[in-house]
Amino acid sequence: MKKQELMKPKFLQPLTIFIVSLLIISSCSKDNYQRDDEEDTSDFVPAKGFAGSEEEPEGTPLILPTGVTLEGIEPYNPIDETDCNGEPRVGAPAEGYVPLCLLFRNSSKHPLIYSFPQG
């Protein structure tokens, strides 16, 4: 009985290798399916100053007051909106925009209020 259990048909191993080879070849073959990240962007025009645009960006340049530096930029966590140094997000993000947390350091000894220019 043990000899029968140990004996395997000799055609199973070549058949298994053949089937696996066919699966690999068929998965590597190209087809006409186009993924979302491969869509045709020939008519895409980036905003001025972004992506492949060589134009100057529109809007007012951001000039920080003396003693203020940008320490980092972090995305907001959509589950915990108070993750930006404990500050809640103000307003709803507009469609297509990503809310960010800008971290500034004020090395001057004075508190200051700064308004960002539009653009």
mmCIF file of N, CA and C in Angstrom, residues 17-79:
data_model
loop_
_atom_site.group_PDB
_atom_site.id
_atom_site.type_symbol
_atom_site.label_atom_id
_atom_site.label_comp_id
_atom_site.label_asym_id
_atom_site.label_seq_id
_atom_site.Cartn_x
_atom_site.Cartn_y
_atom_site.Cartn_z
ATOM 1 N N ILE A 17 3.878 21.912 -14.906
ATOM 2 C CA ILE A 17 4.821 22.900 -15.451
ATOM 3 C C ILE A 17 4.252 23.541 -16.704
ATOM 4 N N PHE A 18 3.616 22.774 -17.544
ATOM 5 C CA PHE A 18 3.018 23.299 -18.770
ATOM 6 C C PHE A 18 1.899 24.294 -18.453
ATOM 7 N N ILE A 19 1.029 23.957 -17.515
ATOM 8 C CA ILE A 19 -0.094 24.839 -17.154
ATOM 9 C C ILE A 19 0.424 26.129 -16.528
ATOM 10 N N VAL A 20 1.385 26.033 -15.631
ATOM 11 C CA VAL A 20 1.957 27.233 -15.010
ATOM 12 C C VAL A 20 2.629 28.106 -16.062
ATOM 13 N N SER A 21 3.326 27.502 -17.006
ATOM 14 C CA SER A 21 3.967 28.269 -18.086
ATOM 15 C C SER A 21 2.936 29.000 -18.926
ATOM 16 N N LEU A 22 1.836 28.332 -19.249
ATOM 17 C CA LEU A 22 0.772 28.991 -20.014
ATOM 18 C C LEU A 22 0.182 30.170 -19.254
ATOM 19 N N LEU A 23 -0.032 30.010 -17.962
ATOM 20 C CA LEU A 23 -0.569 31.108 -17.157
ATOM 21 C C LEU A 23 0.383 32.298 -17.133
ATOM 22 N N ILE A 24 1.658 32.035 -16.981
ATOM 23 C CA ILE A 24 2.642 33.123 -16.955
ATOM 24 C C ILE A 24 2.695 33.832 -18.297
ATOM 25 N N ILE A 25 2.722 33.086 -19.375
ATOM 26 C CA ILE A 25 2.782 33.684 -20.712
ATOM 27 C C ILE A 25 1.528 34.489 -20.998
ATOM 28 N N SER A 26 0.362 33.958 -20.637
ATOM 29 C CA SER A 26 -0.880 34.686 -20.924
ATOM 30 C C SER A 26 -1.006 35.938 -20.070
ATOM 31 N N SER A 27 -0.476 35.923 -18.849
ATOM 32 C CA SER A 27 -0.561 37.117 -18.011
ATOM 33 C C SER A 27 0.414 38.192 -18.463
ATOM 34 N N CYS A 28 1.477 37.810 -19.139
ATOM 35 C CA CYS A 28 2.466 38.779 -19.613
ATOM 36 C C CYS A 28 2.139 39.331 -20.992
ATOM 37 N N SER A 29 1.190 38.740 -21.668
ATOM 38 C CA SER A 29 0.876 39.210 -23.019
ATOM 39 C C SER A 29 0.157 40.544 -22.952
ATOM 40 N N LYS A 30 0.343 41.356 -23.963
ATOM 41 C CA LYS A 30 -0.296 42.668 -24.014
ATOM 42 C C LYS A 30 -1.660 42.545 -24.673
ATOM 43 N N ASP A 31 -2.535 43.424 -24.241
ATOM 44 C CA ASP A 31 -3.855 43.472 -24.858
ATOM 45 C C ASP A 31 -4.247 44.933 -25.046
ATOM 46 N N ASN A 32 -5.444 45.174 -25.478
ATOM 47 C CA ASN A 32 -5.896 46.537 -25.751
ATOM 48 C C ASN A 32 -6.451 47.231 -24.519
ATOM 49 N N TYR A 33 -6.411 46.559 -23.387
ATOM 50 C CA TYR A 33 -6.910 47.160 -22.158
ATOM 51 C C TYR A 33 -5.986 48.293 -21.734
ATOM 52 N N GLN A 34 -6.585 49.434 -21.403
ATOM 53 C CA GLN A 34 -5.793 50.588 -20.997
ATOM 54 C C GLN A 34 -6.143 50.922 -19.558
ATOM 55 N N ARG A 35 -5.138 50.913 -18.680
ATOM 56 C CA ARG A 35 -5.381 51.226 -17.280
ATOM 57 C C ARG A 35 -5.670 52.712 -17.133
ATOM 58 N N ASP A 36 -6.290 53.074 -15.996
ATOM 59 C CA ASP A 36 -6.626 54.469 -15.741
ATOM 60 C C ASP A 36 -5.394 55.363 -15.705
ATOM 61 N N ASP A 37 -4.279 54.853 -15.177
ATOM 62 C CA ASP A 37 -3.088 55.687 -15.082
ATOM 63 C C ASP A 37 -2.312 55.760 -16.392
ATOM 64 N N GLU A 38 -2.794 55.076 -17.429
ATOM 65 C CA GLU A 38 -2.138 55.119 -18.733
ATOM 66 C C GLU A 38 -3.001 55.827 -19.772
ATOM 67 N N GLU A 39 -3.979 56.589 -19.334
ATOM 68 C CA GLU A 39 -4.873 57.195 -20.311
ATOM 69 C C GLU A 39 -4.145 58.249 -21.143
ATOM 70 N N ASP A 40 -4.682 58.508 -22.295
ATOM 71 C CA ASP A 40 -4.058 59.422 -23.245
ATOM 72 C C ASP A 40 -4.101 60.839 -22.687
ATOM 73 N N THR A 41 -2.952 61.442 -22.512
ATOM 74 C CA THR A 41 -2.868 62.797 -21.972
ATOM 75 C C THR A 41 -2.279 63.754 -22.992
ATOM 76 N N SER A 42 -2.433 63.459 -24.273
ATOM 77 C CA SER A 42 -1.823 64.306 -25.293
ATOM 78 C C SER A 42 -2.436 65.701 -25.317
ATOM 79 N N ASP A 43 -3.704 65.848 -24.869
ATOM 80 C CA ASP A 43 -4.332 67.169 -24.860
ATOM 81 C C ASP A 43 -4.264 67.822 -23.478
ATOM 82 N N PHE A 44 -3.551 67.209 -22.545
ATOM 83 C CA PHE A 44 -3.418 67.750 -21.192
ATOM 84 C C PHE A 44 -2.496 68.963 -21.208
ATOM 85 N N VAL A 45 -2.966 70.051 -20.632
ATOM 86 C CA VAL A 45 -2.160 71.266 -20.524
ATOM 87 C C VAL A 45 -2.000 71.569 -19.036
ATOM 88 N N PRO A 46 -0.781 71.477 -18.503
ATOM 89 C CA PRO A 46 -0.601 71.723 -17.071
ATOM 90 C C PRO A 46 -0.784 73.201 -16.745
ATOM 91 N N ALA A 47 -1.111 73.462 -15.492
ATOM 92 C CA ALA A 47 -1.233 74.845 -15.035
ATOM 93 C C ALA A 47 0.136 75.511 -15.126
ATOM 94 N N LYS A 48 0.129 76.814 -15.301
ATOM 95 C CA LYS A 48 1.388 77.553 -15.435
ATOM 96 C C LYS A 48 2.264 77.332 -14.203
ATOM 97 N N GLY A 49 3.517 76.933 -14.460
ATOM 98 C CA GLY A 49 4.464 76.724 -13.378
ATOM 99 C C GLY A 49 4.433 75.339 -12.773
ATOM 100 N N PHE A 50 3.554 74.459 -13.253
ATOM 101 C CA PHE A 50 3.452 73.107 -12.705
ATOM 102 C C PHE A 50 3.722 72.081 -13.787
ATOM 103 N N ALA A 51 4.062 70.867 -13.348
ATOM 104 C CA ALA A 51 4.299 69.723 -14.239
ATOM 105 C C ALA A 51 5.333 70.104 -15.292
ATOM 106 N N GLY A 52 5.011 69.918 -16.571
ATOM 107 C CA GLY A 52 5.967 70.188 -17.637
ATOM 108 C C GLY A 52 5.918 71.621 -18.147
ATOM 109 N N SER A 53 5.113 72.476 -17.523
ATOM 110 C CA SER A 53 4.993 73.860 -17.972
ATOM 111 C C SER A 53 6.283 74.623 -17.676
ATOM 112 N N GLU A 54 6.743 75.373 -18.664
ATOM 113 C CA GLU A 54 7.935 76.188 -18.472
ATOM 114 C C GLU A 54 7.574 77.645 -18.203
ATOM 115 N N GLU A 55 6.272 77.933 -18.089
ATOM 116 C CA GLU A 55 5.820 79.298 -17.810
ATOM 117 C C GLU A 55 5.930 79.591 -16.317
ATOM 118 N N GLU A 56 5.981 80.861 -16.000
ATOM 119 C CA GLU A 56 6.000 81.284 -14.604
ATOM 120 C C GLU A 56 4.627 81.019 -13.984
ATOM 121 N N PRO A 57 4.580 80.593 -12.724
ATOM 122 C CA PRO A 57 3.284 80.374 -12.074
ATOM 123 C C PRO A 57 2.494 81.670 -11.970
ATOM 124 N N GLU A 58 1.168 81.526 -11.960
ATOM 125 C CA GLU A 58 0.305 82.691 -11.795
ATOM 126 C C GLU A 58 0.149 82.989 -10.312
ATOM 127 N N GLY A 59 -0.223 84.200 -10.001
ATOM 128 C CA GLY A 59 -0.495 84.560 -8.615
ATOM 129 C C GLY A 59 0.640 85.344 -8.000
ATOM 130 N N THR A 60 0.428 85.699 -6.748
ATOM 131 C CA THR A 60 1.408 86.466 -5.996
ATOM 132 C C THR A 60 2.404 85.517 -5.342
ATOM 133 N N PRO A 61 3.701 85.774 -5.472
ATOM 134 C CA PRO A 61 4.682 84.902 -4.821
ATOM 135 C C PRO A 61 4.526 84.944 -3.300
ATOM 136 N N LEU A 62 4.804 83.826 -2.657
ATOM 137 C CA LEU A 62 4.735 83.745 -1.202
ATOM 138 C C LEU A 62 6.063 84.208 -0.625
ATOM 139 N N ILE A 63 6.015 85.312 0.103
ATOM 140 C CA ILE A 63 7.207 85.847 0.760
ATOM 141 C C ILE A 63 6.906 85.879 2.251
ATOM 142 N N LEU A 64 7.663 85.100 3.002
ATOM 143 C CA LEU A 64 7.430 85.006 4.438
ATOM 144 C C LEU A 64 8.121 86.149 5.167
ATOM 145 N N PRO A 65 7.545 86.579 6.292
ATOM 146 C CA PRO A 65 8.188 87.632 7.087
ATOM 147 C C PRO A 65 9.544 87.168 7.624
ATOM 148 N N THR A 66 10.370 88.104 7.997
ATOM 149 C CA THR A 66 11.687 87.798 8.548
ATOM 150 C C THR A 66 11.532 86.968 9.820
ATOM 151 N N GLY A 67 12.296 85.888 9.897
ATOM 152 C CA GLY A 67 12.258 85.027 11.079
ATOM 153 C C GLY A 67 11.285 83.867 10.968
ATOM 154 N N VAL A 68 10.485 83.828 9.913
ATOM 155 C CA VAL A 68 9.521 82.744 9.728
ATOM 156 C C VAL A 68 10.041 81.821 8.632
ATOM 157 N N THR A 69 10.091 80.525 8.929
ATOM 158 C CA THR A 69 10.535 79.536 7.949
ATOM 159 C C THR A 69 9.492 78.437 7.823
ATOM 160 N N LEU A 70 9.438 77.850 6.649
ATOM 161 C CA LEU A 70 8.548 76.719 6.405
ATOM 162 C C LEU A 70 9.284 75.458 6.848
ATOM 163 N N GLU A 71 8.753 74.785 7.859
ATOM 164 C CA GLU A 71 9.397 73.593 8.417
ATOM 165 C C GLU A 71 8.989 72.318 7.700
ATOM 166 N N GLY A 72 7.806 72.283 7.129
ATOM 167 C CA GLY A 72 7.370 71.065 6.455
ATOM 168 C C GLY A 72 5.954 71.188 5.932
ATOM 169 N N ILE A 73 5.597 70.238 5.089
ATOM 170 C CA ILE A 73 4.251 70.158 4.526
ATOM 171 C C ILE A 73 3.770 68.735 4.753
ATOM 172 N N GLU A 74 2.609 68.592 5.367
ATOM 173 C CA GLU A 74 2.058 67.269 5.648
ATOM 174 C C GLU A 74 0.624 67.201 5.146
ATOM 175 N N PRO A 75 0.193 66.036 4.675
ATOM 176 C CA PRO A 75 -1.215 65.885 4.288
ATOM 177 C C PRO A 75 -2.079 65.721 5.527
ATOM 178 N N TYR A 76 -3.330 66.132 5.406
ATOM 179 C CA TYR A 76 -4.281 65.904 6.487
ATOM 180 C C TYR A 76 -4.718 64.458 6.478
ATOM 181 N N ASN A 77 -4.927 63.907 7.644
ATOM 182 C CA ASN A 77 -5.499 62.576 7.778
ATOM 183 C C ASN A 77 -7.016 62.739 7.698
ATOM 184 N N PRO A 78 -7.697 62.131 6.698
ATOM 185 C CA PRO A 78 -9.145 62.329 6.568
ATOM 186 C C PRO A 78 -9.929 61.770 7.747
ATOM 187 N N ILE A 79 -9.345 60.846 8.508
ATOM 188 C CA ILE A 79 -10.043 60.281 9.663
ATOM 189 C C ILE A 79 -9.861 61.173 10.880
#
